[in-house]
Amino acid sequence: MEGKTAFQSKTIVTDLVLPSETNPINNLFGGELLARMDRAASIAARRHSRRIVVTASVNHVAFNRSVPLGSVVTIEAKVSRAFSSSMEVYMDVWIEDRESGESIKANEAIYTFVAVDDTGRPVKIPALIPETELEKERYKAALRRKQLSLVLAGKMKPEDATELKALFFDN
Amino acid sequence: MEGKTAFQSKTIVTDLVLPSETNPINNLFGGELLARMDRAASIAARRHSRRIVVTASVNHVAFNRSVPLGSVVTIEAKVSRAFSSSMEVYMDVWIEDRESGESIKANEAIYTFVAVDDTGRPVKIPALIPETELEKERYKAALRRKQLSLVLAGKMKPEDATELKALFFDN
Amino acid sequence: MEGKTAFQSKTIVTDLVLPSETNPINNLFGGELLARMDRAASIAARRHSRRIVVTASVNHVAFNRSVPLGSVVTIEAKVSRAFSSSMEVYMDVWIEDRESGESIKANEAIYTFVAVDDTGRPVKIPALIPETELEKERYKAALRRKQLSLVLAGKMKPEDATELKALFFDN
Amino acid sequence: MEGKTAFQSKTIVTDLVLPSETNPINNLFGGELLARMDRAASIAARRHSRRIVVTASVNHVAFNRSVPLGSVVTIEAKVSRAFSSSMEVYMDVWIEDRESGESIKANEAIYTFVAVDDTGRPVKIPALIPETELEKERYKAALRRKQLSLVLAGKMKPEDATELKALFFDN
Amino acid sequence: MEGKTAFQSKTIVTDLVLPSETNPINNLFGGELLARMDRAASIAARRHSRRIVVTASVNHVAFNRSVPLGSVVTIEAKVSRAFSSSMEVYMDVWIEDRESGESIKANEAIYTFVAVDDTGRPVKIPALIPETELEKERYKAALRRKQLSLVLAGKMKPEDATELKALFFDN
Amino acid sequence: MEGKTAFQSKTIVTDLVLPSETNPINNLFGGELLARMDRAASIAARRHSRRIVVTASVNHVAFNRSVPLGSVVTIEAKVSRAFSSSMEVYMDVWIEDRESGESIKANEAIYTFVAVDDTGRPVKIPALIPETELEKERYKAALRRKQLSLVLAGKMKPEDATELKALFFDN
């Protein structure tokens, strides 16, 4: 199976923040953004694998910046690394001010998907080939995140998570 | 007011076709696609004008190709021409097959928006500067469409619609 | 197959404009009205043909009057002409003021539907028999619109569109 | 304040039953029909009173006939009697089979609304003038239903509910 | 078939009132609450019967207290009595003030469901065993309500509705 | 400000999985579950703080078990620890099989909320008092998670995250 570039899975979803999606101080509900990101990321994962994909996990997501009613929100999703049948998808989220036209980074998020067949069994997928500097950096960090995830799930001993341990010493 | 390129208003909206949006033969409802296109086009119009925008009209839209359940639909919208306070937005719609990864043109659509202030009164907007061959062609045809629209609304005499009449003779 | 009157397909859809369907100046989104009209028109087409129907095209729609939050919107749809397997549906849209009770015409719209079997293939449908003066007028104009549509799609030469050409000379 | 006929408040809502609104045996959810009826009835109450209206109560509703996926459902609502500031709205619900075109009565329902001002306080409304035989019958029965409602709420002694008691003896 | 306690079917649904669900004076639509109660009650009925359940009827529901935007609404549903294949579900609805944390009873409602097999035919279900004082009281009253329902449907003569008649004399 | 127990914020949300919320292999979308959990957790956070709350972050969430169409999903949310103005909310998610009535743990999730005033500024909130063994364990682990979050955000040096480092050595 031939590898594919991150660019080939790039998915852009642009949408407005409507009144029915905002909390009492007129900002987009966190849960609504989580759901939109899941849709965007799943399309990127599908483009990479050409398979049915199911959400396996969501990495830590911080909502650093509130998204006000009436904003235009743009989610850009790209597969950052592919493992045997799972893919990490990295997203950058921007909000755009109507009057200034300025675009501000709202947050980043990382979701993991598994490619499955019609019966729900995992299937093999192509490797991911990072091209830009940023893609390469995210590709490398994806391994650390996978180890953290395995440690947290009790499927890997902390002392074996070599990439992860480095974080606390060499960094 | 400085002009802006079509590229500056470019808006991409990618989304899945879900079961709740399909008709009895499992294709996306026409009305659902019309509504999605209105959202995409309104964001493009807003990016060009940096104003509140309201839908003024929808040009003739033909649904040449059905959009099956589970497809990924991508709408790409760009302002094709700006008049005093109204903008024509041209959209290309693609559908993508999951297994082959192939992208097919589903249809095109043209919506017109008016930029308004908070009280709903039309406001002046920047001119549109077409750059590519396709953008220039659409820019030119926009005038014909505006004349057709005025003729159909009874606001212009057919014999004065010079650009439009040319369609039936020189074309 | 026996013909049917326009009255037999008459469909009335009345509904409120809710906050989640309005733009920043508190009027109904154009796209939301387009979707509601598609539902109303599809029921009229279904009543005429007793078949599954799919949206084939939307004629030019002008939003001449904004529809404010809290209005009651009434769409009245009737088949205006039937061709071999396609139907033109003509809609009149009114908005109603709560306090005065007054009803104002908001706009008109024309959608075209095709009747299909379970596999999506077009099927023959009954002829439409216009009865009132208005129905007869719309029935006649439907042919001109069909020609315009064929010309725009490149499926008819402009010089063969006899009904359409008349618009620019005899009108 | 001048009285108004039942006809003046007549409201028709026609809509399709979509997959997202059906239970595991492919019939419309009861709760979805209750919500649609509330919208239809509130428009009728608003047309009679030209006021903001709020749902006060729902009479006993029996779902005698299931409403299958893909049906066209038509709700016809008319005010059946007006009291000082409350109105009883009577609804007839039909479902329509696509192939035969036949329309079958699915059920009836009775909702009560109160007309209020902007602060939520009840306001006086016009009397209802029944015209047809059916309207007169429903108008008369509305009083019995009001008494039953007061008895059940503990606001009227059963022995004072003269209209209601008659049900159990003279009927 | 062994009986089951009311507690075994207890279902709690807690949710917020969002802007898109409120009327012009910012209270939850009656129809929206009716739909939410149908969902909660159907889950309780399903837990009791372990079958597909369909809404058979809704008892008289009074909306004594409006539910303001931003409230937390809690619906608690329990089966109150089971007959051969139908179940009465009794619901208590509370609203909660954000600042005081106080919980106020908004209203009660009673829905009836029928348990069916995959083809929609009624199936036998377990008996309901009331335990608390309140459960016993509601269990007893359920029979009166069933009689009222049969009388109103013309399926029982008023003079045979012994439990119901008692209401008007001995109560 | 007096502390509050975890029990006081306990929030239960029970709901069905409908067809419009499922992926091509008929399981609930991950994004839909993320949004439901956000609503449940925000109510728990609001009950603890009696303030407007906004989602600050979502901890790592693993979807270990798919949630099939037609399941009943129950989310139970409780505040697990309160800091100065932020709260960690811990959720347990169960799915219930209709026929067996069995309830299986689907997954756990941890969201963090900040309590704010009407202008969006953080406000002080009561401390959380854990009572059961499980509550105490989650209370203790919440500090480790907060440190991990600060390290990942670059707001704390890894060597200062004493609680977190312990994970990799003493555990």
JSON list of C-alpha atoms in Angstrom, two decimals, chain C residues 11-16 18 39 42-43 46-47 50-52 70-72 74 96 98-101, chain D residues 11-16 18 39 42-43 46-47 50-52 70-72 74 96 98-101:
[
{"chain": "C", "resi": 11, "resn": "THR", "atom": "CA", "xyz": [-50.26, 22.06, -0.61]},
{"chain": "C", "resi": 12, "resn": "ILE", "atom": "CA", "xyz": [-50.25, 24.54, 2.24]},
{"chain": "C", "resi": 13, "resn": "VAL", "atom": "CA", "xyz": [-47.42, 24.74, 4.75]},
{"chain": "C", "resi": 14, "resn": "THR", "atom": "CA", "xyz": [-47.71, 27.25, 7.57]},
{"chain": "C", "resi": 15, "resn": "ASP", "atom": "CA", "xyz": [-44.97, 27.76, 10.11]},
{"chain": "C", "resi": 16, "resn": "LEU", "atom": "CA", "xyz": [-43.34, 30.22, 12.48]},
{"chain": "C", "resi": 18, "resn": "LEU", "atom": "CA", "xyz": [-37.87, 30.84, 15.12]},
{"chain": "C", "resi": 39, "resn": "ARG", "atom": "CA", "xyz": [-40.40, 20.47, 1.10]},
{"chain": "C", "resi": 42, "resn": "SER", "atom": "CA", "xyz": [-42.06, 18.20, -3.28]},
{"chain": "C", "resi": 43, "resn": "ILE", "atom": "CA", "xyz": [-45.34, 17.32, -1.54]},
{"chain": "C", "resi": 46, "resn": "ARG", "atom": "CA", "xyz": [-45.89, 13.90, -5.08]},
{"chain": "C", "resi": 47, "resn": "ARG", "atom": "CA", "xyz": [-49.62, 14.54, -4.87]},
{"chain": "C", "resi": 50, "resn": "ARG", "atom": "CA", "xyz": [-48.12, 9.66, -6.65]},
{"chain": "C", "resi": 51, "resn": "ARG", "atom": "CA", "xyz": [-44.47, 8.83, -7.12]},
{"chain": "C", "resi": 52, "resn": "ILE", "atom": "CA", "xyz": [-41.15, 9.45, -5.43]},
{"chain": "C", "resi": 70, "resn": "GLY", "atom": "CA", "xyz": [-41.82, 35.72, 14.83]},
{"chain": "C", "resi": 71, "resn": "SER", "atom": "CA", "xyz": [-43.71, 35.98, 11.52]},
{"chain": "C", "resi": 72, "resn": "VAL", "atom": "CA", "xyz": [-46.08, 33.30, 10.38]},
{"chain": "C", "resi": 74, "resn": "THR", "atom": "CA", "xyz": [-47.43, 30.40, 4.59]},
{"chain": "C", "resi": 96, "resn": "GLU", "atom": "CA", "xyz": [-48.47, 37.52, 8.30]},
{"chain": "C", "resi": 98, "resn": "ARG", "atom": "CA", "xyz": [-49.19, 39.15, 14.35]},
{"chain": "C", "resi": 99, "resn": "GLU", "atom": "CA", "xyz": [-50.72, 42.40, 15.51]},
{"chain": "C", "resi": 100, "resn": "SER", "atom": "CA", "xyz": [-52.52, 43.57, 12.37]},
{"chain": "C", "resi": 101, "resn": "GLY", "atom": "CA", "xyz": [-53.29, 40.07, 11.13]},
{"chain": "D", "resi": 11, "resn": "THR", "atom": "CA", "xyz": [-54.32, 26.80, 9.92]},
{"chain": "D", "resi": 12, "resn": "ILE", "atom": "CA", "xyz": [-53.00, 24.03, 7.69]},
{"chain": "D", "resi": 13, "resn": "VAL", "atom": "CA", "xyz": [-49.60, 22.45, 8.19]},
{"chain": "D", "resi": 14, "resn": "THR", "atom": "CA", "xyz": [-48.50, 19.76, 5.77]},
{"chain": "D", "resi": 15, "resn": "ASP", "atom": "CA", "xyz": [-45.22, 17.95, 6.12]},
{"chain": "D", "resi": 16, "resn": "LEU", "atom": "CA", "xyz": [-43.35, 14.73, 5.42]},
{"chain": "D", "resi": 18, "resn": "LEU", "atom": "CA", "xyz": [-38.51, 11.82, 7.75]},
{"chain": "D", "resi": 39, "resn": "ARG", "atom": "CA", "xyz": [-46.93, 24.60, 16.50]},
{"chain": "D", "resi": 42, "resn": "SER", "atom": "CA", "xyz": [-50.40, 27.99, 18.43]},
{"chain": "D", "resi": 43, "resn": "ILE", "atom": "CA", "xyz": [-50.62, 29.63, 14.99]},
{"chain": "D", "resi": 46, "resn": "ARG", "atom": "CA", "xyz": [-52.42, 33.57, 17.41]},
{"chain": "D", "resi": 47, "resn": "ARG", "atom": "CA", "xyz": [-54.56, 34.22, 14.35]},
{"chain": "D", "resi": 50, "resn": "ARG", "atom": "CA", "xyz": [-53.41, 38.51, 17.42]},
{"chain": "D", "resi": 51, "resn": "ARG", "atom": "CA", "xyz": [-51.41, 38.12, 20.61]},
{"chain": "D", "resi": 52, "resn": "ILE", "atom": "CA", "xyz": [-48.49, 36.13, 21.93]},
{"chain": "D", "resi": 70, "resn": "GLY", "atom": "CA", "xyz": [-42.62, 8.73, 4.16]},
{"chain": "D", "resi": 71, "resn": "SER", "atom": "CA", "xyz": [-46.26, 9.68, 4.81]},
{"chain": "D", "resi": 72, "resn": "VAL", "atom": "CA", "xyz": [-47.53, 13.17, 4.20]},
{"chain": "D", "resi": 74, "resn": "THR", "atom": "CA", "xyz": [-51.66, 17.25, 7.36]},
{"chain": "D", "resi": 96, "resn": "GLU", "atom": "CA", "xyz": [-51.89, 10.40, 3.04]},
{"chain": "D", "resi": 98, "resn": "ARG", "atom": "CA", "xyz": [-48.31, 8.16, -1.63]},
{"chain": "D", "resi": 99, "resn": "GLU", "atom": "CA", "xyz": [-49.41, 5.47, -4.07]},
{"chain": "D", "resi": 100, "resn": "SER", "atom": "CA", "xyz": [-53.18, 5.52, -3.63]},
{"chain": "D", "resi": 101, "resn": "GLY", "atom": "CA", "xyz": [-53.35, 9.22, -2.82]}
]
